[in-house]
XYZ file of C-alpha atoms in Angstrom:
149
model
C 5.816 14.463 2.396
C 7.473 14.281 -0.602
C 5.875 13.750 -3.963
C 7.030 13.594 -7.411
C 4.936 12.601 -10.655
C 5.484 12.133 -13.856
C 2.959 11.261 -16.493
C 2.951 10.630 -20.241
C 0.157 10.693 -22.872
C -0.767 6.645 -24.233
C -3.277 6.148 -27.065
C -6.275 6.494 -24.724
C -4.906 6.348 -21.473
C -2.882 8.529 -19.461
C 0.151 6.773 -18.123
C 1.046 8.172 -14.992
C 3.398 7.636 -11.962
C 3.411 9.190 -8.232
C 5.686 8.809 -5.359
C 5.549 9.759 -1.809
C 8.471 9.627 1.049
C 6.264 9.633 4.327
C 7.659 10.030 7.942
C 6.950 6.671 10.062
C 3.815 8.527 11.806
C 0.615 6.914 12.035
C -0.480 10.071 10.203
C 0.824 8.716 7.079
C -2.138 6.299 6.159
C -4.023 9.293 5.495
C -1.368 10.889 3.759
C -1.035 8.360 1.739
C -4.642 7.468 1.298
C -5.517 11.107 -0.056
C -2.984 11.061 -2.633
C -4.384 7.476 -3.645
C -7.722 8.976 -3.654
C -6.416 11.869 -5.787
C -4.371 9.158 -8.197
C -7.644 6.963 -8.549
C -9.761 9.449 -10.044
C -7.110 10.477 -12.573
C -7.012 7.052 -13.623
C -10.715 6.099 -14.199
C -11.232 3.408 -11.647
C -14.961 3.453 -10.596
C -16.126 3.710 -6.838
C -16.182 0.619 -5.287
C -12.495 0.138 -6.957
C -11.460 3.560 -5.400
C -12.855 2.007 -2.330
C -10.891 -0.923 -2.189
C -7.602 0.999 -2.718
C -8.312 3.624 -0.515
C -8.389 0.393 2.313
C -5.471 -1.102 1.009
C -3.335 1.463 1.118
C -4.276 2.826 4.345
C -3.476 -1.013 5.782
C -0.305 -1.046 3.958
C 1.155 2.463 5.003
C 0.058 1.803 8.625
C 1.763 -2.015 8.516
C 4.973 -0.047 7.218
C 4.815 2.485 9.863
C 4.210 0.267 12.687
C 5.348 -2.801 11.927
C 8.137 -2.092 9.647
C 9.553 1.111 10.754
C 8.455 0.939 14.282
C 7.800 4.591 14.076
C 11.458 5.336 14.018
C 10.769 9.059 11.693
C 14.320 8.339 10.986
C 12.959 5.809 8.731
C 10.565 6.659 5.572
C 8.046 5.175 4.049
C 8.053 5.347 0.131
C 4.905 4.442 -1.531
C 4.493 4.714 -5.572
C 1.681 4.712 -7.758
C 1.732 3.440 -11.293
C -1.278 3.922 -13.996
C -0.954 1.509 -17.205
C -3.734 0.560 -19.497
C -4.230 -2.740 -17.878
C -4.359 -1.827 -14.264
C -2.934 0.496 -11.297
C -0.014 -0.678 -9.100
C 0.800 0.486 -5.757
C 3.693 -0.069 -3.889
C 4.746 0.388 -0.738
C 7.991 -0.207 1.030
C 9.274 0.227 5.090
C 12.910 0.318 5.728
C 12.378 -1.525 8.728
C 13.844 -5.261 9.370
C 11.230 -7.500 7.316
C 9.178 -9.901 8.265
C 7.623 -12.976 6.730
C 3.568 -12.166 5.802
C 3.358 -16.004 6.536
C 4.281 -16.314 9.686
C 1.271 -13.784 10.278
C -1.908 -15.172 11.939
C -5.213 -15.942 10.356
C -7.817 -13.543 11.075
C -10.498 -15.574 10.442
C -9.480 -18.270 12.828
C -11.818 -18.746 15.546
C -9.154 -17.954 18.204
C -8.006 -14.729 16.333
C -11.764 -13.583 15.888
C -11.651 -10.991 18.781
C -8.107 -9.878 18.307
C -8.021 -5.857 17.717
C -5.280 -6.381 14.915
C -4.059 -8.880 12.290
C -6.523 -8.164 9.678
C -4.584 -5.798 7.316
C -3.542 -8.306 5.041
C -6.813 -9.611 5.026
C -8.043 -6.253 3.519
C -5.232 -6.067 1.159
C -5.997 -9.435 -0.785
C -9.170 -9.174 -0.545
C -9.288 -5.314 -1.821
C -6.534 -5.781 -4.833
C -6.550 -8.533 -7.436
C -2.385 -9.150 -6.390
C -0.996 -8.807 -3.537
C 2.853 -9.660 -3.368
C 5.526 -9.120 -0.474
C 9.553 -8.711 -1.027
C 12.187 -7.625 0.463
C 14.062 -4.598 -1.094
C 18.075 -4.942 -1.593
C 18.079 -1.910 0.488
C 16.358 -2.959 3.358
C 12.706 -3.111 4.221
C 9.793 -5.260 2.918
C 7.847 -3.761 0.088
C 3.973 -4.689 -0.767
C 3.251 -4.630 -4.537
C -0.555 -4.489 -4.956
C -2.253 -4.380 -8.172
C -5.873 -3.203 -8.920
C -6.841 -4.397 -12.591
C -9.080 -1.974 -14.916
């Protein structure tokens, strides 16, 4: 894991950015969640928001490792946490072929209720205030999640 952190003082809040570069292993989700917990604590979010961020980060990184990079350890998962006065923003980028989030079956549809996967996007959308996907110019999919203060 490679970690970079930068911060600067703001009038009543410290603005900070932390970046991680993780190998495409399932353990990366735990590493990213630990970094998220430290970041959220420093940024002053409450416990409920911290729980939601933890769940969303775990799901996003797991998706990047399994579905984006297909556990190819040559490919990295890049995670960035950014704190600003109004919100924290988290981006997770894989280096895979990309996907269309609209093509993922609705996990609340009765025919999908007993499936063991497919709930990650629902969790991210439930726990975060904004979630959007884009294709990165250098390849891969990037998800940007925002949690407002």
